[in-house]
Amino acid sequence: MLKCPDIPSTAAFRDAVYSIVASIPRGKVMNYGQIADLVDAPGHARLVGHVLSGAPPIYPCHRVVNSVGRTVPGWRQQRELLEQEGVGFKPNGHVDMKTFRWSPQ
DNA sequence: AATTTGACTTATG
DNA sequence: CCATAAGCCAAAT
């Protein structure tokens, strides 16, 4: 996968994040920390979130949730989108990460 | 340059 | 579902 020698908001970093997000299969989700790790920038989970906040809507950013499976604050529709794809939510309102978290082959 | 803010994480209650 | 706390790091103010 693309690696960014530099760390922060470079085109490479953003491109890598977009690439990862675009590769999340339908019906699965990923959390920010995992993406950060995949782009060779461990600890930059918050940056991933920041990048996604400015990402073009062409990417399935609704498949990215936080580590406990919580949906994006302020984006109520995200849950509907995920449920529509087959992602199951636990009774507590969080995604069942145990089942729907996607890991790269 | 210092402080605040946030699409984070883990833990605890 | 929410609240709090400590740790974390880059961006915005």
Short mmCIF file of N, CA and C in Angstrom, two decimals, chain A residues 22-67:
data_model
loop_
_atom_site.label_atom_id
_atom_site.label_comp_id
_atom_site.label_asym_id
_atom_site.label_seq_id
_atom_site.Cartn_x
_atom_site.Cartn_y
_atom_site.Cartn_z
N ALA A 22 -11.86 3.94 -0.18
CA ALA A 22 -12.49 3.44 -1.40
C ALA A 22 -12.43 1.92 -1.49
N SER A 23 -11.49 1.33 -0.76
CA SER A 23 -11.32 -0.12 -0.86
C SER A 23 -12.11 -0.88 0.20
N ILE A 24 -12.81 -0.16 1.05
CA ILE A 24 -13.63 -0.84 2.05
C ILE A 24 -14.82 -1.47 1.35
N PRO A 25 -14.93 -2.80 1.47
CA PRO A 25 -16.02 -3.49 0.79
C PRO A 25 -17.38 -3.12 1.36
N ARG A 26 -18.38 -3.27 0.54
CA ARG A 26 -19.75 -2.99 0.95
C ARG A 26 -20.13 -3.91 2.11
N GLY A 27 -20.75 -3.34 3.10
CA GLY A 27 -21.18 -4.13 4.23
C GLY A 27 -20.13 -4.26 5.31
N LYS A 28 -19.00 -3.55 5.13
CA LYS A 28 -17.96 -3.58 6.15
C LYS A 28 -17.59 -2.15 6.56
N VAL A 29 -16.93 -2.01 7.66
CA VAL A 29 -16.51 -0.69 8.12
C VAL A 29 -15.06 -0.74 8.61
N MET A 30 -14.50 0.43 8.78
CA MET A 30 -13.14 0.53 9.30
C MET A 30 -13.08 1.66 10.31
N ASN A 31 -12.13 1.57 11.22
CA ASN A 31 -12.01 2.68 12.17
C ASN A 31 -10.78 3.52 11.83
N TYR A 32 -10.75 4.69 12.38
CA TYR A 32 -9.72 5.68 12.03
C TYR A 32 -8.31 5.20 12.35
N GLY A 33 -8.15 4.58 13.49
CA GLY A 33 -6.82 4.13 13.88
C GLY A 33 -6.26 3.09 12.93
N GLN A 34 -7.13 2.23 12.46
CA GLN A 34 -6.70 1.20 11.53
C GLN A 34 -6.26 1.79 10.21
N ILE A 35 -7.00 2.77 9.73
CA ILE A 35 -6.63 3.45 8.50
C ILE A 35 -5.30 4.17 8.68
N ALA A 36 -5.17 4.85 9.80
CA ALA A 36 -3.92 5.57 10.07
C ALA A 36 -2.73 4.61 10.01
N ASP A 37 -2.93 3.43 10.55
CA ASP A 37 -1.86 2.44 10.55
C ASP A 37 -1.55 1.97 9.13
N LEU A 38 -2.58 1.80 8.34
CA LEU A 38 -2.39 1.33 6.97
C LEU A 38 -1.66 2.34 6.11
N VAL A 39 -1.83 3.62 6.40
CA VAL A 39 -1.14 4.63 5.62
C VAL A 39 0.22 4.97 6.23
N ASP A 40 0.65 4.08 7.12
CA ASP A 40 1.98 4.24 7.70
C ASP A 40 2.09 5.51 8.54
N ALA A 41 1.00 5.84 9.22
CA ALA A 41 1.00 7.00 10.09
C ALA A 41 0.27 6.68 11.39
N PRO A 42 0.82 5.72 12.14
CA PRO A 42 0.17 5.30 13.38
C PRO A 42 0.05 6.47 14.35
N GLY A 43 -1.08 6.57 15.00
CA GLY A 43 -1.29 7.66 15.94
C GLY A 43 -2.00 8.84 15.33
N HIS A 44 -2.17 8.80 14.02
CA HIS A 44 -2.79 9.93 13.34
C HIS A 44 -4.26 9.69 13.06
N ALA A 45 -4.91 8.96 13.92
CA ALA A 45 -6.33 8.66 13.73
C ALA A 45 -7.15 9.93 13.56
N ARG A 46 -6.82 10.94 14.36
CA ARG A 46 -7.57 12.19 14.28
C ARG A 46 -7.39 12.86 12.94
N LEU A 47 -6.20 12.71 12.39
CA LEU A 47 -5.93 13.31 11.09
C LEU A 47 -6.76 12.66 10.02
N VAL A 48 -6.91 11.35 10.14
CA VAL A 48 -7.73 10.63 9.18
C VAL A 48 -9.14 11.20 9.21
N GLY A 49 -9.65 11.41 10.40
CA GLY A 49 -10.97 12.00 10.53
C GLY A 49 -11.03 13.38 9.91
N HIS A 50 -10.00 14.15 10.14
CA HIS A 50 -9.97 15.51 9.59
C HIS A 50 -9.94 15.47 8.07
N VAL A 51 -9.14 14.57 7.53
CA VAL A 51 -9.05 14.44 6.08
C VAL A 51 -10.40 14.04 5.50
N LEU A 52 -11.07 13.09 6.15
CA LEU A 52 -12.35 12.63 5.65
C LEU A 52 -13.40 13.73 5.71
N SER A 53 -13.24 14.65 6.67
CA SER A 53 -14.21 15.73 6.78
C SER A 53 -14.17 16.61 5.54
N GLY A 54 -13.03 16.61 4.86
CA GLY A 54 -12.92 17.40 3.65
C GLY A 54 -12.85 16.55 2.40
N ALA A 55 -13.14 15.26 2.54
CA ALA A 55 -13.06 14.35 1.40
C ALA A 55 -14.25 14.54 0.47
N PRO A 56 -14.02 14.36 -0.82
CA PRO A 56 -15.11 14.42 -1.79
C PRO A 56 -16.14 13.34 -1.47
N PRO A 57 -17.42 13.62 -1.70
CA PRO A 57 -18.50 12.69 -1.36
C PRO A 57 -18.52 11.45 -2.24
N ILE A 58 -17.58 11.38 -3.19
CA ILE A 58 -17.55 10.20 -4.06
C ILE A 58 -17.04 8.98 -3.32
N TYR A 59 -16.39 9.21 -2.17
CA TYR A 59 -15.86 8.09 -1.39
C TYR A 59 -16.89 7.63 -0.36
N PRO A 60 -16.89 6.32 -0.09
CA PRO A 60 -17.83 5.76 0.89
C PRO A 60 -17.38 6.06 2.31
N CYS A 61 -17.26 7.32 2.66
CA CYS A 61 -16.74 7.68 3.98
C CYS A 61 -17.72 7.28 5.08
N HIS A 62 -18.92 6.91 4.73
CA HIS A 62 -19.86 6.46 5.76
C HIS A 62 -19.44 5.11 6.32
N ARG A 63 -18.49 4.44 5.62
CA ARG A 63 -18.00 3.14 6.12
C ARG A 63 -16.87 3.31 7.10
N VAL A 64 -16.57 4.54 7.46
CA VAL A 64 -15.53 4.79 8.45
C VAL A 64 -16.17 5.25 9.75
N VAL A 65 -15.92 4.50 10.81
CA VAL A 65 -16.47 4.84 12.12
C VAL A 65 -15.34 4.81 13.14
N ASN A 66 -15.61 5.23 14.34
CA ASN A 66 -14.55 5.21 15.34
C ASN A 66 -14.40 3.82 15.96
N SER A 67 -13.47 3.69 16.86
CA SER A 67 -13.07 2.38 17.35
C SER A 67 -14.17 1.60 18.04
#
